[in-house]
mmCIF file of C-alpha atoms in Angstrom:
data_model
loop_
_atom_site.group_PDB
_atom_site.id
_atom_site.type_symbol
_atom_site.label_atom_id
_atom_site.label_comp_id
_atom_site.label_asym_id
_atom_site.label_seq_id
_atom_site.Cartn_x
_atom_site.Cartn_y
_atom_site.Cartn_z
ATOM 1 C CA GLN A 1 144.042 101.657 87.670
ATOM 2 C CA VAL A 2 145.672 102.521 90.947
ATOM 3 C CA GLN A 3 148.575 104.723 91.356
ATOM 4 C CA LEU A 4 151.044 104.700 94.105
ATOM 5 C CA VAL A 5 153.417 107.316 95.270
ATOM 6 C CA GLU A 6 156.166 106.610 97.820
ATOM 7 C CA SER A 7 157.896 109.130 100.068
ATOM 8 C CA GLY A 8 160.182 109.388 102.975
ATOM 9 C CA GLY A 9 163.246 107.902 101.672
ATOM 10 C CA GLY A 10 166.761 109.458 102.158
ATOM 11 C CA LEU A 11 169.933 109.106 103.678
ATOM 12 C CA VAL A 12 170.385 108.119 107.228
ATOM 13 C CA GLN A 13 173.259 106.794 109.510
ATOM 14 C CA ALA A 14 173.299 103.035 110.812
ATOM 15 C CA GLY A 15 171.082 102.998 113.719
ATOM 16 C CA GLY A 16 168.681 105.733 112.665
ATOM 17 C CA SER A 17 165.118 105.648 111.572
ATOM 18 C CA LEU A 18 163.099 106.430 108.482
ATOM 19 C CA ARG A 19 159.241 106.227 107.799
ATOM 20 C CA LEU A 20 158.140 105.609 104.359
ATOM 21 C CA SER A 21 154.651 106.555 103.032
ATOM 22 C CA CYS A 22 152.710 105.023 100.228
ATOM 23 C CA VAL A 23 149.658 107.078 98.990
ATOM 24 C CA ALA A 24 147.124 105.424 96.570
ATOM 25 C CA SER A 25 145.377 107.255 94.221
ATOM 26 C CA ALA A 26 142.229 104.875 94.019
ATOM 27 C CA ARG A 27 138.771 106.034 95.243
ATOM 28 C CA THR A 28 139.412 103.754 98.154
ATOM 29 C CA PHE A 29 142.100 101.597 99.505
ATOM 30 C CA ASP A 30 139.747 98.977 100.416
ATOM 31 C CA TYR A 31 139.982 95.648 98.857
ATOM 32 C CA TYR A 32 143.760 95.966 98.386
ATOM 33 C CA ALA A 33 146.451 94.266 100.336
ATOM 34 C CA ALA A 34 149.848 96.185 100.334
ATOM 35 C CA GLY A 35 153.483 95.428 100.467
ATOM 36 C CA TRP A 36 156.831 96.931 100.585
ATOM 37 C CA PHE A 37 159.493 95.489 98.683
ATOM 38 C CA ARG A 38 163.233 96.606 98.139
ATOM 39 C CA GLN A 39 165.929 95.813 95.429
ATOM 40 C CA ALA A 40 169.424 96.553 95.936
ATOM 41 C CA PRO A 41 171.786 96.943 93.037
ATOM 42 C CA GLY A 42 172.650 93.414 91.451
ATOM 43 C CA LYS A 43 169.801 91.713 93.545
ATOM 44 C CA GLU A 44 166.519 90.339 93.221
ATOM 45 C CA ARG A 45 163.488 92.268 94.445
ATOM 46 C CA GLU A 46 162.379 91.063 97.882
ATOM 47 C CA LEU A 47 159.453 91.505 100.099
ATOM 48 C CA VAL A 48 160.278 93.342 103.261
ATOM 49 C CA ALA A 49 156.751 93.574 104.795
ATOM 50 C CA ALA A 50 153.074 93.109 103.747
ATOM 51 C CA ILE A 51 149.674 93.851 105.428
ATOM 52 C CA SER A 52 146.378 92.472 104.659
ATOM 53 C CA TRP A 53 143.382 94.675 103.377
ATOM 54 C CA SER A 54 141.959 94.302 107.071
ATOM 55 C CA GLY A 55 145.195 95.405 108.617
ATOM 56 C CA ALA A 56 144.848 92.328 111.004
ATOM 57 C CA TYR A 57 147.381 90.407 109.454
ATOM 58 C CA THR A 58 151.233 91.123 108.694
ATOM 59 C CA TYR A 59 154.259 89.517 107.099
ATOM 60 C CA TYR A 60 157.848 90.553 107.945
ATOM 61 C CA ALA A 61 161.076 89.386 106.424
ATOM 62 C CA ASP A 62 163.293 87.595 109.008
ATOM 63 C CA SER A 63 166.042 90.271 108.234
ATOM 64 C CA VAL A 64 163.609 93.233 109.462
ATOM 65 C CA LYS A 65 161.696 91.474 112.305
ATOM 66 C CA GLY A 66 161.427 93.559 115.280
ATOM 67 C CA ARG A 67 162.884 96.784 113.659
ATOM 68 C CA PHE A 68 160.350 97.548 110.892
ATOM 69 C CA THR A 69 156.709 98.030 111.401
ATOM 70 C CA ILE A 70 153.985 98.073 108.270
ATOM 71 C CA SER A 71 150.704 99.829 108.969
ATOM 72 C CA ARG A 72 147.946 101.369 107.153
ATOM 73 C CA ASP A 73 145.349 103.980 107.133
ATOM 74 C CA ASN A 74 142.536 103.266 104.661
ATOM 75 C CA ALA A 75 140.800 106.292 105.269
ATOM 76 C CA LYS A 76 143.916 108.174 104.017
ATOM 77 C CA ASN A 77 144.521 105.511 101.303
ATOM 78 C CA THR A 78 148.067 105.393 102.766
ATOM 79 C CA VAL A 79 150.448 102.515 103.970
ATOM 80 C CA TYR A 80 153.430 103.075 106.006
ATOM 81 C CA LEU A 81 156.756 101.458 106.775
ATOM 82 C CA GLN A 82 158.568 102.450 109.842
ATOM 83 C CA MET A 83 162.145 101.485 109.822
ATOM 84 C CA ASN A 84 164.254 101.451 112.948
ATOM 85 C CA SER A 85 167.706 100.504 113.753
ATOM 86 C CA LEU A 86 168.700 100.563 110.200
ATOM 87 C CA LYS A 87 171.641 98.692 108.862
ATOM 88 C CA PRO A 88 173.821 99.547 105.799
ATOM 89 C CA GLU A 89 172.590 96.384 104.090
ATOM 90 C CA ALA A 90 168.920 97.955 104.127
ATOM 91 C CA THR A 91 170.229 100.366 101.264
ATOM 92 C CA ALA A 92 168.046 99.780 98.371
ATOM 93 C CA VAL A 93 165.050 101.249 96.532
ATOM 94 C CA TYR A 94 161.984 100.685 98.080
ATOM 95 C CA TYR A 95 158.811 99.892 96.523
ATOM 96 C CA CYS A 96 155.157 100.068 97.488
ATOM 97 C CA ALA A 97 152.793 97.683 95.937
ATOM 98 C CA ALA A 98 149.027 96.926 95.943
ATOM 99 C CA ALA A 99 147.289 93.617 95.477
ATOM 100 C CA PRO A 100 143.587 93.514 94.682
ATOM 101 C CA THR A 101 141.496 91.158 96.790
ATOM 102 C CA THR A 102 137.949 90.412 97.843
ATOM 103 C CA TYR A 103 136.158 90.571 101.088
ATOM 104 C CA SER A 104 136.710 86.780 101.769
ATOM 105 C CA GLY A 105 140.335 87.599 101.266
ATOM 106 C CA ARG A 106 140.508 90.544 103.666
ATOM 107 C CA ASN A 107 143.017 88.806 105.831
ATOM 108 C CA TYR A 108 145.259 87.458 103.170
ATOM 109 C CA VAL A 109 148.844 88.872 102.879
ATOM 110 C CA PRO A 110 150.258 88.071 99.546
ATOM 111 C CA PRO A 111 153.882 86.824 99.674
ATOM 112 C CA ARG A 112 155.107 87.108 96.044
ATOM 113 C CA PRO A 113 155.736 89.964 93.705
ATOM 114 C CA ARG A 114 153.472 88.329 91.082
ATOM 115 C CA ASP A 115 150.644 88.834 93.341
ATOM 116 C CA TYR A 116 150.971 92.522 93.266
ATOM 117 C CA ASP A 117 149.179 94.405 90.215
ATOM 118 C CA TYR A 118 150.329 97.824 91.073
ATOM 119 C CA TRP A 119 153.828 99.311 91.862
ATOM 120 C CA GLY A 120 154.863 102.655 92.862
ATOM 121 C CA GLN A 121 158.199 104.290 91.395
ATOM 122 C CA GLY A 122 160.139 103.717 94.315
ATOM 123 C CA THR A 123 162.107 105.775 96.884
ATOM 124 C CA GLN A 124 165.772 105.369 97.404
ATOM 125 C CA VAL A 125 166.852 104.498 101.057
ATOM 126 C CA THR A 126 170.579 104.769 102.004
ATOM 127 C CA VAL A 127 172.133 103.727 105.147
ATOM 128 C CA SER A 128 175.675 104.893 105.782
ATOM 129 C CA SER A 129 177.882 102.938 108.292
#
């Protein structure tokens, strides 16, 4: 069982920045791909960014490319989401998720919510206009 705890959410003005962090309780964060999802009121949960276990491969939703950066520090069991040039439409609850993988899948970036077995409780991000 892996527990994920997000932090770093808050209220920011449009154009501002936030950095989200997700710490995993696992003995090691090796063998887990990780992703950041968000869900706004009345909308489906969407994948914002994801990163392979190796850290070598990433995915970004078109709406955040060039402004958000996902990274990880496996030694600290932590995944980050740096969000720059934030827009009001980014307002949502942001969830960290982890997908178990194997060594052969170390470069795999899971694209779907059902690929992820473990989820954090979410952190609210609000961007004011």
